[in-house]
Each structure stands twice: as C-alpha cells, then as structure tokens.
Short mmCIF file of C-alpha atoms in Angstrom, two decimals:
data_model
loop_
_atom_site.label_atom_id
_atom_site.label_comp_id
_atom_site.label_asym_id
_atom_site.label_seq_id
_atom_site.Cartn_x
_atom_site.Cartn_y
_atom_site.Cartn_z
CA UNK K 1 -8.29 0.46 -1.55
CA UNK K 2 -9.00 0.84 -5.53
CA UNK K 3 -8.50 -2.17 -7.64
CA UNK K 4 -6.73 -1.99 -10.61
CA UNK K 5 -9.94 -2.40 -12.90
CA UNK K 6 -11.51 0.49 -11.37
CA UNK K 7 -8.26 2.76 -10.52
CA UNK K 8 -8.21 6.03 -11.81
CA UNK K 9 -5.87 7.15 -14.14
CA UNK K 10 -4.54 10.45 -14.57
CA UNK K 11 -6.44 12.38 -17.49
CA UNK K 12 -4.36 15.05 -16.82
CA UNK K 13 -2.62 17.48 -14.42
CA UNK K 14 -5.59 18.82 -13.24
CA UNK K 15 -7.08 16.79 -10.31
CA UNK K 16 -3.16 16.31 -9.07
CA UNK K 17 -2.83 20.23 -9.48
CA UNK K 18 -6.14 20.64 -7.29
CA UNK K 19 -5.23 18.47 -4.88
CA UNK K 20 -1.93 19.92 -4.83
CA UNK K 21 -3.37 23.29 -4.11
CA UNK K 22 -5.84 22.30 -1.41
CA UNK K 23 -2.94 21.10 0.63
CA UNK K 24 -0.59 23.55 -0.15
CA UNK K 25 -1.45 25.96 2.94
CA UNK K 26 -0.53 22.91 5.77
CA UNK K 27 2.63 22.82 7.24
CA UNK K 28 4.62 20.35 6.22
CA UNK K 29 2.15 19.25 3.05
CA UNK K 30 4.20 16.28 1.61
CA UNK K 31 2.49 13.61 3.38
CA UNK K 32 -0.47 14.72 3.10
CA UNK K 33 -0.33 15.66 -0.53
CA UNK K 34 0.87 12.15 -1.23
CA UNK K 35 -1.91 10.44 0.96
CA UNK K 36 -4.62 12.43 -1.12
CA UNK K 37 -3.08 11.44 -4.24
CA UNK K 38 -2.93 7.90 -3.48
CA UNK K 39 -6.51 8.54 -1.93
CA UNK K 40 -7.88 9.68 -5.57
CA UNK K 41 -5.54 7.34 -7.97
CA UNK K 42 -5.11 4.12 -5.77
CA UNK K 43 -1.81 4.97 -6.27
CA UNK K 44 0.71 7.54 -6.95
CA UNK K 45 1.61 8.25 -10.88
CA UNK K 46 4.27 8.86 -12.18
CA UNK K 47 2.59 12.47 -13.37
CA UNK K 48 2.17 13.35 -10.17
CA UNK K 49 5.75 13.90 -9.42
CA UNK K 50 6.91 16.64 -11.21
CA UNK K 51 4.17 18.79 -9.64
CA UNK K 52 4.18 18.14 -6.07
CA UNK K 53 7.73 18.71 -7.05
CA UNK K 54 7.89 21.77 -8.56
CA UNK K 55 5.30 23.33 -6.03
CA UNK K 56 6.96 22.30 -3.04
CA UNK K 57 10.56 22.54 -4.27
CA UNK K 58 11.61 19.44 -3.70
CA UNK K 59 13.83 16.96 -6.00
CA UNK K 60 12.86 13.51 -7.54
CA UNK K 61 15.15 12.18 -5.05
CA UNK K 62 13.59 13.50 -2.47
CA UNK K 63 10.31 12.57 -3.39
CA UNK K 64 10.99 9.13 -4.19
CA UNK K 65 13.27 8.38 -1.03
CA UNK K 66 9.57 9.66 0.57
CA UNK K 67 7.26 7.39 -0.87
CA UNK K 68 10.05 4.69 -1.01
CA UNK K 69 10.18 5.15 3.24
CA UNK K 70 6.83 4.83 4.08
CA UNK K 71 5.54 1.81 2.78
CA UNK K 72 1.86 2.15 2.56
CA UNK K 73 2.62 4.52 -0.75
CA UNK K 74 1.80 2.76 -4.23
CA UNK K 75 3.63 3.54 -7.33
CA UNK K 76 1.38 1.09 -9.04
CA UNK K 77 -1.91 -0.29 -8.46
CA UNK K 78 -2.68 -2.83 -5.88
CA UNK K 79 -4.82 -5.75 -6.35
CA UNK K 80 -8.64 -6.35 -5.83
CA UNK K 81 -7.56 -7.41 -2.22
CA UNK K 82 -4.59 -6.51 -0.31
CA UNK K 83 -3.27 -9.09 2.49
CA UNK K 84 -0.84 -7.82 4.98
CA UNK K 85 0.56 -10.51 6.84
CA UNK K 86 2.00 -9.47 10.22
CA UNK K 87 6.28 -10.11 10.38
CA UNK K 88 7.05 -9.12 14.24
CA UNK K 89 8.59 -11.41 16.23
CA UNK K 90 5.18 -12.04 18.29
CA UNK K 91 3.17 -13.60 15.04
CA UNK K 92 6.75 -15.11 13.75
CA UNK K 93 6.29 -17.36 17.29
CA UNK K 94 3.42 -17.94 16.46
CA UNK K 95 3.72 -19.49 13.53
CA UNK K 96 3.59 -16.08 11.47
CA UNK K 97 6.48 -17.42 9.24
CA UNK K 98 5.14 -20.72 8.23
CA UNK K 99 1.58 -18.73 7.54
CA UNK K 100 3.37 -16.31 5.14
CA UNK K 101 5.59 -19.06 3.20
CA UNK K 102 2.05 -20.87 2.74
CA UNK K 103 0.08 -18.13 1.53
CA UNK K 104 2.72 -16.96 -0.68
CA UNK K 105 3.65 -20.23 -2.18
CA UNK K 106 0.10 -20.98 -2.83
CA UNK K 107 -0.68 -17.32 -4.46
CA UNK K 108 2.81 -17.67 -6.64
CA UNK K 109 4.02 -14.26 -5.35
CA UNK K 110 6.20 -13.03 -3.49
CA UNK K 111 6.56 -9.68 -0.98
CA UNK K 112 4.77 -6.82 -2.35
CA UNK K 113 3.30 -8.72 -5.93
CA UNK K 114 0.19 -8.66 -7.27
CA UNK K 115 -1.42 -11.86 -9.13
CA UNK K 116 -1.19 -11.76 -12.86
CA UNK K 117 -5.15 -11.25 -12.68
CA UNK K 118 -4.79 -8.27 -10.45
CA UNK K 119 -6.42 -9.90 -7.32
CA UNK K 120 -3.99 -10.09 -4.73
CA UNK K 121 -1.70 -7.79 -3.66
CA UNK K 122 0.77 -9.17 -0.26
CA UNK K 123 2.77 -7.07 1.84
CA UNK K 124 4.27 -7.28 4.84
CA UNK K 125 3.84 -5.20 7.67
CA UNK K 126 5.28 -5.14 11.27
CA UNK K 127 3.14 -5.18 13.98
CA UNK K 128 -0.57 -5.10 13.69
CA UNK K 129 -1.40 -4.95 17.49
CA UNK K 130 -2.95 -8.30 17.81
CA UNK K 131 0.44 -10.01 19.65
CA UNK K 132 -1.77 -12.23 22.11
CA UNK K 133 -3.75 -13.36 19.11
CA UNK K 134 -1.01 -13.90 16.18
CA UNK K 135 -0.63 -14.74 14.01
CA UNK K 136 -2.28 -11.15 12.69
CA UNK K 137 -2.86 -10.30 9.57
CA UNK K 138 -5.42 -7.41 7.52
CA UNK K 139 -7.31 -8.06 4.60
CA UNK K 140 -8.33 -5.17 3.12
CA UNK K 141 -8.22 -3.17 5.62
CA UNK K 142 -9.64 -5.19 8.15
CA UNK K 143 -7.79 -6.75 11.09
CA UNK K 144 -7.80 -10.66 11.66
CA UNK K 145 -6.24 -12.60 14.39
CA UNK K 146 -5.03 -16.07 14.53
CA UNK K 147 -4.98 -16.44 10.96
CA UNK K 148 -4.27 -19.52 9.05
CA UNK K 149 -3.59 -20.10 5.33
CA UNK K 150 -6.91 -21.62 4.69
CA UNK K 151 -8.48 -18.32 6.13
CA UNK K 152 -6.52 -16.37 4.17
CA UNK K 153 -7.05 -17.91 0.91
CA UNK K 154 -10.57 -18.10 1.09
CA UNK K 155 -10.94 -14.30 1.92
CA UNK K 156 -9.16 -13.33 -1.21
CA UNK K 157 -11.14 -16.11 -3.37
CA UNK K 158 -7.49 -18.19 -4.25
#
C-alpha cells in the first residue's frame, strides 16, 4: 500500500489514459481499470474519473456507486500502515469488539480515518478467515490472529 508521503499524484492524464488503454480490450474492464489505478496512485483521483468515464461510457454515478461498493477502493490516500480489524460475528465473540473500541480510542479515529500524521489508516473488514483464531486482524497486508490492542499498537508504532 503507498503512504501518503510517497503517493503519486497525478501529473497529468497520461499514466491514467495508459492504463486506461491497456485494459480497455478485457471484458468487463471497470474493475480492473480501477484496481490498476489505485495500484499506480495509492488511490483513485479525482482526475481519473472523467476518463475511465468517458472511455467506457459510464456516468459519475455509476462510477462512484462502484468504488463506493467495494470497499478496498481509496478516494484518498491511506496511511503509512493500514489496520483492518476483523467485524464477523466469530472475532466479535471473541472479543473482536472490545479489540476495535481499544485500538480506535487509543489511535483517536474512528472507521476508515487516517491519523493527522498520516500513519494509520483503520478499516473494517468482515471476515478474514482466521475464525478459530480471532480475534483476526491484517496489518498491512499481512494476516494476524488472536490479536490484542497492545499488538496492534506496537505494529503501527502508536
């Protein structure tokens, strides 16, 4: 995942207008026009939208109710590290919801914020796969079971 201090901005249409184009042939190239994006940027722009857009004629509203579904899109950067903390019913026995109340009280944010400093980025997500070892959560990217907030805030530096 790219970090806001290192996240590419758009200089222009012309990396979203080749990656655009390289996708263009698929079937179905929404999703994975958008994935590339977010691949290259960190996130999606805002300049982005128009073209995938106009070369896939599609509306904003369409567009948006896309990237607004699936909720591993960005329309902004994410922090240095991003914690997902698992919100099934499995890690919520498990103590899943007193885990997510602690990190996020002790991080000052809430679902889907990113520190002031650009650090931490928290999400929640709904099943990780790790039921017989919840609660589960991923840390940039990697999976950890039976996590507790101590973990947690130590492998984000809080």
């Amino acid at each position: 995942m790219t970090s806001p201090s290192n996240a590419a901005q758009p200089d222009g249409l012309a990396e979203i207008e080749a990656i655009i184009a390289a996708h263009l042939w698929r079937e179905g190239p929404l999703l994975p026009i958008l994935h590339a994006v977010q691949s290259a940027f960190g996130y999606i722009p805002k300049d982005a939208h128009a073209p995938i857009c106009d070369a896939l004629n599609i509306t904003k509203a369409e567009l948006h109710g896309v990237i607004s579904f699936y909720h591993d899109f960005r329309d902004k950067p994410a922090g240095v590290h991003v914690l997902k903390i698992c919100r099934a019913e499995a890690c919520q026995a498990m103590g899943g919801a007193a885990l997510s109340a602690a990190v996020l009280a002790k991080l000052g944010l809430d679902w889907h914020e990113t520190s002031r400093d650009g650090r931490v980025t928290v999400e929640p997500v709904y099943c990780l796969g790790l039921c017989a070892c919840a609660p589960a959560v991923m840390v940039d990217g990697k999976l950890k079971a039976r996590a507790t907030p101590e973990m947690l805030l130590a492998e984000v530096g809080a």
